[in-house]
Amino acid sequence: MFNLFHLSLKLSGFPIAKAQADFEKILQISEADYPDYLETKKREIVEFHLKNNAFYQNLVGKESFEKWNDLPVLTKKDLQKSLKDRLSKGYSEKTVFINKTSGSSGDPFVFAKDKEAHAITWASIIYRFGWYGVDFNSSYQARFYGIPLDFIGYRKERLKDFLSKRYRFPIFDLSDKVLEGVLEHFKTKKFDYINGYTSSIVLFGKYLQARNIVLTDVCPTLKVCMVTSEMLFEEDKILLEKHLGIPVVNEYGASELDLIAFQNINDEWQVNSETLFVEILDENNHPVPYGKEGKVVITSLYNKAHPFIRYEIGDVGILDEKSTLKKPILKKLIGRTSDVALLPSGKKSPGLTFYYVTKSIIEDDGNVKEFIVRQTKLDSFEIDYVSSVELTSEQIQEIEKAIAKYLEPGLHFTYNRKEVLERTKRGKLKQFQSML
């Protein structure tokens, strides 16, 4: 088998063969020896950046550290300065992998990884996708992702798609006419798996549901679907598994880090403990026990070009009580810390609660394809939705009754039926937005 994907990484200067060998050694470390491995890697990466990175030295304020919990928590706002001022000694913008975060948290920034760190990220991704029989060199991917619309960016992504054995469906227009064309591709191409943004794949699933189609009936080569970047709700997972005809795997990652958690074959959301150290912290940046919710804070154990040490990613989550250092399990991802609704009573509520309560009512009849909830004032919300018919007054009453019960009474809603919903430049759908 000609390994085009591995070759493309190698030609780009990423030492993938060495990274896979190193990753394999990490996997072999026993449960008993794992705490020592982790402590060593944590100390090594901090000491490296304290010695070689002026940006990180300045953030910590001293040249050495004793206790891990005394280290500062790095925020996205800290990183909104010129990349050259954040690179470690010995690295330049010409010698590292550079990319930009999507800005879905409202704080986009440019980041860098050294080539070894980027290679071990790929080793981690290749390993996890391998749980489901996906091989990046030979498996053909149906990709539901955004794409840059400028000429050079567009061509670059299309070339990467070719080298990575994937066919991309642009997701900025997912009207029925476009989805009909998507379905035609599945009839004629031997796709092995689907990968992409949750909301886009759910929309395709609803298109199939409306026509009573199971995708594997027209594309029997399909094995699995991986969804990423947006929340996957349990009822959407059930709908997708029924109408795609394949298992749906939930992925949680960040471009500046790696895959953070990936659903394993036992249906657990297994955290990546090989290249990352994931902590859950309270508002005072103290670790909380397993089973308690808090801010997701992540350390990249291998990135020497740029520090991601105790980096607050902007999400709220819970690690399962059965977690260990070698095998942490993400029990629940609650949503982004920035997506919090402030209510007239003084109560703070995750914005996704509104989305979740509303979803359980307005999607029952199958007319509403997708929607977003937007907070415009302390007591006022707008719901933009795409539907074949207007919401009925009964549905609106049900929504407002449920929100009064689960959150608080006295909130005001306006409903806007739309042809399409606005997505970010990358094609993501932000399900709850606060304008406060």
XYZ file of C-alpha atoms in Angstrom:
436
model
C 0.000 0.000 0.000
C 1.375 3.404 -1.033
C 1.224 5.536 2.119
C 0.373 8.903 0.561
C -0.831 10.470 3.822
C 2.323 9.495 5.757
C 4.450 10.641 2.823
C 2.745 14.064 2.733
C 3.465 14.544 6.477
C 7.068 13.461 5.995
C 7.597 15.779 3.010
C 6.193 18.672 5.084
C 8.953 18.021 7.639
C 6.854 16.211 10.264
C 8.752 13.123 11.569
C 5.691 10.867 11.676
C 7.513 7.490 11.855
C 9.509 8.563 14.938
C 6.387 10.154 16.477
C 4.419 6.904 16.075
C 7.258 4.900 17.659
C 7.434 7.380 20.579
C 3.648 7.299 20.966
C 3.697 3.490 21.058
C 6.215 3.631 23.947
C 3.891 5.964 25.904
C 1.008 3.502 25.396
C 3.149 0.727 26.906
C 3.674 2.593 30.218
C 1.792 0.732 32.967
C -0.945 2.205 35.142
C 1.437 2.011 38.156
C 4.245 3.886 36.366
C 2.017 6.494 34.752
C 2.026 9.095 37.594
C 5.850 9.211 37.431
C 5.817 9.560 33.627
C 3.286 12.395 33.861
C 5.149 14.275 36.606
C 8.395 14.021 34.613
C 6.779 15.332 31.398
C 5.003 18.173 33.229
C 8.235 19.298 34.924
C 10.248 18.972 31.692
C 7.891 21.124 29.622
C 7.599 23.859 32.287
C 11.348 23.974 32.883
C 11.979 24.127 29.122
C 9.688 27.136 28.683
C 10.938 28.904 31.827
C 14.437 28.640 30.380
C 13.712 29.261 26.666
C 10.513 31.298 26.354
C 10.523 34.990 27.359
C 6.708 35.213 27.038
C 6.243 32.343 29.516
C 8.989 33.586 31.886
C 7.186 36.929 32.007
C 3.820 35.252 32.677
C 5.189 33.125 35.565
C 7.306 35.990 36.919
C 10.187 33.781 38.070
C 12.713 31.375 36.612
C 11.782 28.263 38.589
C 8.724 26.660 40.147
C 8.062 24.282 43.003
C 4.349 23.495 43.008
C 2.314 22.790 39.894
C -0.758 24.555 41.337
C 1.257 27.765 41.789
C 1.727 28.073 38.012
C -0.563 30.660 36.360
C -3.543 29.632 34.267
C -2.965 30.784 30.685
C -5.989 32.387 28.986
C -6.749 33.038 25.323
C -6.476 36.782 25.951
C -2.863 36.251 27.140
C -2.141 34.780 23.697
C -3.523 37.663 21.654
C -0.151 39.172 20.871
C 2.303 38.731 18.014
C 3.336 35.079 17.518
C 7.033 35.958 17.193
C 6.891 37.316 20.775
C 5.557 33.955 22.016
C 7.969 31.549 20.303
C 10.694 29.754 22.237
C 14.407 30.290 21.623
C 15.624 28.283 18.628
C 12.266 28.439 16.790
C 11.137 30.874 14.111
C 7.933 31.272 12.119
C 9.699 29.489 9.233
C 10.548 26.355 11.256
C 7.230 25.647 13.016
C 3.688 24.576 12.137
C 1.436 27.681 12.311
C -2.348 27.824 12.410
C -5.165 29.946 13.789
C -7.922 29.019 16.252
C -11.490 29.233 14.956
C -12.472 32.068 17.291
C -15.671 30.267 18.351
C -14.845 31.374 21.925
C -14.663 35.005 20.765
C -10.875 35.158 21.303
C -9.106 33.903 18.151
C -5.300 33.825 17.999
C -2.434 32.434 15.909
C -0.496 29.541 17.467
C 2.536 27.391 16.680
C 3.671 23.807 17.255
C 7.172 22.512 16.682
C 7.298 19.839 13.995
C 7.902 16.977 16.476
C 4.887 18.076 18.572
C 2.686 18.312 15.478
C 3.826 14.839 14.391
C 2.942 13.314 17.787
C -0.483 15.022 17.527
C -0.985 13.126 14.266
C 0.247 9.884 15.885
C -2.428 10.364 18.581
C -5.182 11.014 15.989
C -4.121 8.038 13.808
C -4.167 5.757 16.885
C -7.657 6.792 18.020
C -9.247 6.638 14.565
C -7.671 3.177 14.283
C -10.011 1.968 17.067
C -12.738 2.045 14.389
C -10.742 0.535 11.512
C -9.945 3.904 9.916
C -6.547 4.127 8.188
C -5.604 7.599 6.919
C -3.543 6.093 4.088
C -6.344 3.981 2.650
C -9.758 4.922 4.146
C -11.857 7.374 2.105
C -13.400 10.201 4.147
C -16.619 12.134 3.485
C -15.764 15.476 5.090
C -18.388 17.992 6.306
C -16.179 20.994 7.038
C -15.811 24.664 6.191
C -13.314 25.716 3.532
C -11.543 29.061 2.940
C -13.247 30.852 0.051
C -10.186 32.821 -1.140
C -8.480 31.265 -4.178
C -5.158 30.223 -2.575
C -6.731 28.984 0.693
C -9.356 27.027 -1.253
C -6.790 25.327 -3.534
C -4.526 24.530 -0.565
C -7.371 22.767 1.309
C -8.409 20.862 -1.819
C -4.818 19.618 -2.254
C -4.707 18.557 1.424
C -8.019 16.758 0.875
C -6.563 14.853 -2.078
C -3.414 13.835 -0.151
C -5.520 12.834 2.863
C -8.004 10.693 0.874
C -11.053 12.790 1.635
C -13.883 14.420 -0.308
C -15.100 17.700 1.189
C -18.690 18.925 1.220
C -18.680 22.709 1.822
C -21.233 23.423 4.526
C -22.181 27.074 4.125
C -25.330 26.152 2.183
C -27.117 23.001 3.325
C -30.475 23.534 1.662
C -32.407 20.450 0.514
C -31.198 20.971 -3.070
C -27.540 20.925 -1.927
C -28.130 17.919 0.357
C -29.667 16.080 -2.593
C -26.312 16.549 -4.356
C -24.470 15.308 -1.249
C -26.597 12.147 -1.264
C -25.734 11.573 -4.951
C -22.023 11.530 -4.018
C -22.693 8.819 -1.418
C -24.398 6.755 -4.130
C -21.363 6.899 -6.424
C -18.329 7.028 -4.082
C -17.037 4.263 -1.786
C -16.696 6.288 1.407
C -15.336 4.450 4.478
C -16.236 7.059 7.107
C -17.787 10.487 7.707
C -16.041 13.250 9.647
C -17.099 16.834 10.344
C -19.083 19.422 12.245
C -21.928 18.011 14.315
C -24.632 20.481 13.193
C -23.959 19.890 9.475
C -24.046 16.101 9.787
C -27.228 16.301 11.933
C -28.839 18.423 9.198
C -27.921 15.759 6.629
C -29.328 13.098 9.011
C -32.649 14.973 9.177
C -32.708 15.195 5.361
C -32.322 11.387 5.227
C -34.975 10.935 7.952
C -37.509 13.041 6.015
C -37.011 10.758 2.985
C -36.885 7.559 5.050
C -33.380 6.730 3.778
C -30.661 4.787 5.586
C -27.329 5.940 4.156
C -25.642 2.502 4.255
C -28.351 1.237 1.881
C -26.900 3.537 -0.804
C -23.263 3.543 0.433
C -22.611 0.098 2.011
C -18.830 0.740 2.433
C -19.451 3.206 5.319
C -18.169 2.027 8.738
C -18.312 4.943 11.189
C -19.048 8.671 11.613
C -16.921 11.033 13.762
C -18.532 14.336 14.807
C -16.567 17.270 16.189
C -16.501 20.988 17.115
C -20.091 21.307 18.362
C -22.232 19.619 21.023
C -23.704 16.218 20.127
C -27.022 15.680 21.910
C -28.154 12.149 22.725
C -31.320 12.344 20.577
C -29.250 13.588 17.611
C -26.878 10.664 18.069
C -29.837 8.240 18.024
C -31.219 9.890 14.854
C -27.809 9.768 13.120
C -27.103 6.142 14.003
C -30.519 5.179 12.660
C -30.329 7.108 9.366
C -26.606 6.853 8.648
C -26.704 3.164 9.604
C -23.301 3.325 11.367
C -21.910 4.058 14.865
C -21.493 7.775 15.652
C -18.323 8.660 17.577
C -18.078 11.859 19.605
C -14.778 13.730 19.371
C -13.618 16.712 21.442
C -10.516 18.516 20.260
C -8.797 21.862 19.775
C -6.591 22.771 16.830
C -3.990 24.365 19.105
C -3.679 21.164 21.178
C -4.759 17.746 19.886
C -7.739 15.441 20.253
C -8.707 16.086 23.879
C -11.227 13.258 24.277
C -12.475 10.586 21.895
C -15.281 8.098 22.406
C -13.747 4.629 22.749
C -15.330 1.335 21.708
C -16.816 0.946 25.219
C -18.762 4.210 24.719
C -16.550 6.126 27.190
C -15.230 9.590 26.327
C -11.577 8.738 26.869
C -9.273 11.685 27.520
C -5.941 11.871 25.688
C -3.437 11.399 28.524
C -0.546 10.568 26.187
C 0.177 14.052 24.799
C -1.944 16.202 27.130
C -2.562 16.698 30.851
C -6.201 17.690 31.457
C -7.276 19.355 34.722
C -10.687 20.497 35.933
C -10.356 23.645 38.070
C -12.740 25.761 40.144
C -13.128 29.573 39.864
C -10.029 30.065 42.042
C -7.971 27.757 39.786
C -7.857 24.940 42.341
C -8.317 21.335 41.097
C -11.730 19.832 41.858
C -12.304 16.135 42.668
C -13.394 13.686 39.953
C -17.164 13.988 39.480
C -17.269 17.777 40.085
C -17.666 20.313 37.298
C -15.180 23.067 36.565
C -13.103 24.818 33.905
C -11.233 22.571 31.477
C -7.525 23.480 31.694
C -4.985 21.677 29.497
C -1.218 21.301 29.277
C 0.443 20.253 26.032
C 3.265 17.958 27.193
C 5.293 18.038 23.960
C 5.011 21.479 22.368
C 8.376 23.226 22.854
C 7.876 25.929 20.223
C 4.978 27.535 22.102
C 3.784 27.108 25.706
C 0.313 25.708 26.353
C 0.749 25.135 30.085
C -2.381 25.171 32.280
C -4.211 26.648 29.303
C -7.878 27.506 29.912
C -9.602 26.339 26.774
C -12.935 28.033 27.570
C -15.055 24.948 28.291
C -16.762 23.573 31.396
C -16.613 19.819 32.014
C -16.561 16.938 34.505
C -14.085 14.052 34.746
C -15.670 10.729 35.726
C -15.138 9.324 39.222
C -13.604 6.180 37.697
C -10.831 8.225 35.991
C -7.158 7.416 36.538
C -4.086 9.403 35.446
C -3.473 6.916 32.622
C -7.110 6.683 31.585
C -9.135 9.794 32.467
C -12.767 9.679 31.299
C -14.693 12.835 30.410
C -18.093 12.333 32.019
C -19.693 15.449 30.580
C -18.870 18.537 28.548
C -21.270 21.241 29.680
C -20.388 23.964 27.188
C -18.240 27.035 26.848
C -17.531 29.295 29.834
C -18.335 32.266 27.565
C -21.775 30.858 26.726
C -23.453 31.697 30.008
C -26.881 33.330 30.250
C -27.266 35.941 32.998
C -30.876 36.112 34.215
C -32.885 38.912 35.916
C -32.907 36.988 39.258
C -29.077 37.032 39.282
C -28.952 33.364 38.333
C -26.262 32.246 35.867
C -27.139 29.369 33.592
C -25.228 27.577 30.813
C -26.655 28.971 27.567
C -27.008 25.470 26.210
C -29.745 24.859 28.823
C -32.011 27.189 26.797
C -31.014 25.422 23.618
C -31.586 22.000 25.154
C -35.032 22.792 26.625
C -36.180 24.455 23.390
C -34.811 21.604 21.282
C -36.822 18.990 23.167
C -40.057 20.742 22.123
C -39.634 22.290 18.694
C -37.922 19.376 16.991
C -40.603 16.857 17.929
C -42.723 17.444 14.833
C -39.780 17.162 12.417
C -40.487 20.552 10.755
C -37.719 22.490 12.510
C -34.339 21.606 10.984
C -32.044 23.727 13.154
C -32.120 26.800 15.366
C -30.047 29.072 17.578
C -30.876 30.945 20.793
C -29.531 34.480 21.280
C -29.695 36.546 24.481
C -30.239 40.240 23.614
C -31.067 41.671 27.087
C -31.091 40.343 30.642
C -34.709 39.163 30.219
C -34.938 38.903 26.416
C -34.031 36.162 23.955
C -34.426 35.630 20.225
C -34.803 32.226 18.599
C -33.810 32.017 14.918
C -35.027 28.805 13.307
C -35.170 27.080 9.914
C -38.467 25.297 9.379
C -40.857 24.243 6.641
C -43.709 25.953 8.571
C -44.027 28.669 11.232
C -43.938 27.621 14.883
C -47.462 27.262 16.234
C -48.700 29.271 19.232
C -48.974 25.928 21.093
C -45.282 25.191 20.477
C -44.307 28.688 21.589
C -46.382 28.259 24.790
C -44.708 24.897 25.454
C -41.214 26.399 25.013
C -41.949 29.292 27.371
C -43.579 27.013 29.937
C -40.560 24.665 29.915
C -38.071 27.545 30.213
C -40.048 29.049 33.128
C -39.886 25.635 34.823
C -36.217 24.785 34.169
C -34.744 28.299 34.392
C -37.069 31.067 35.604
C -40.382 32.741 34.687
C -40.819 36.240 33.223
C -38.410 35.902 30.285
C -39.370 37.335 26.883
C -38.871 35.577 23.546
C -39.142 36.551 19.904
C -39.092 33.972 17.121
C -37.581 34.551 13.675
C -38.120 32.008 10.928
C -35.130 32.024 8.541
C -34.155 30.404 5.247
C -30.643 29.654 6.561
C -28.787 30.304 9.819
C -25.633 32.344 10.006
C -22.491 30.309 10.618
C -18.961 31.357 11.543
C -16.311 31.823 8.821
C -15.318 28.192 9.411
C -18.899 26.994 9.021
C -19.635 26.281 12.690
C -23.086 26.896 14.152
C -22.991 28.680 17.508
C -26.069 27.247 19.227
C -26.268 29.833 22.011
C -24.994 33.396 21.735
C -24.979 36.064 24.413
C -25.049 39.661 23.137
C -24.741 41.095 26.671
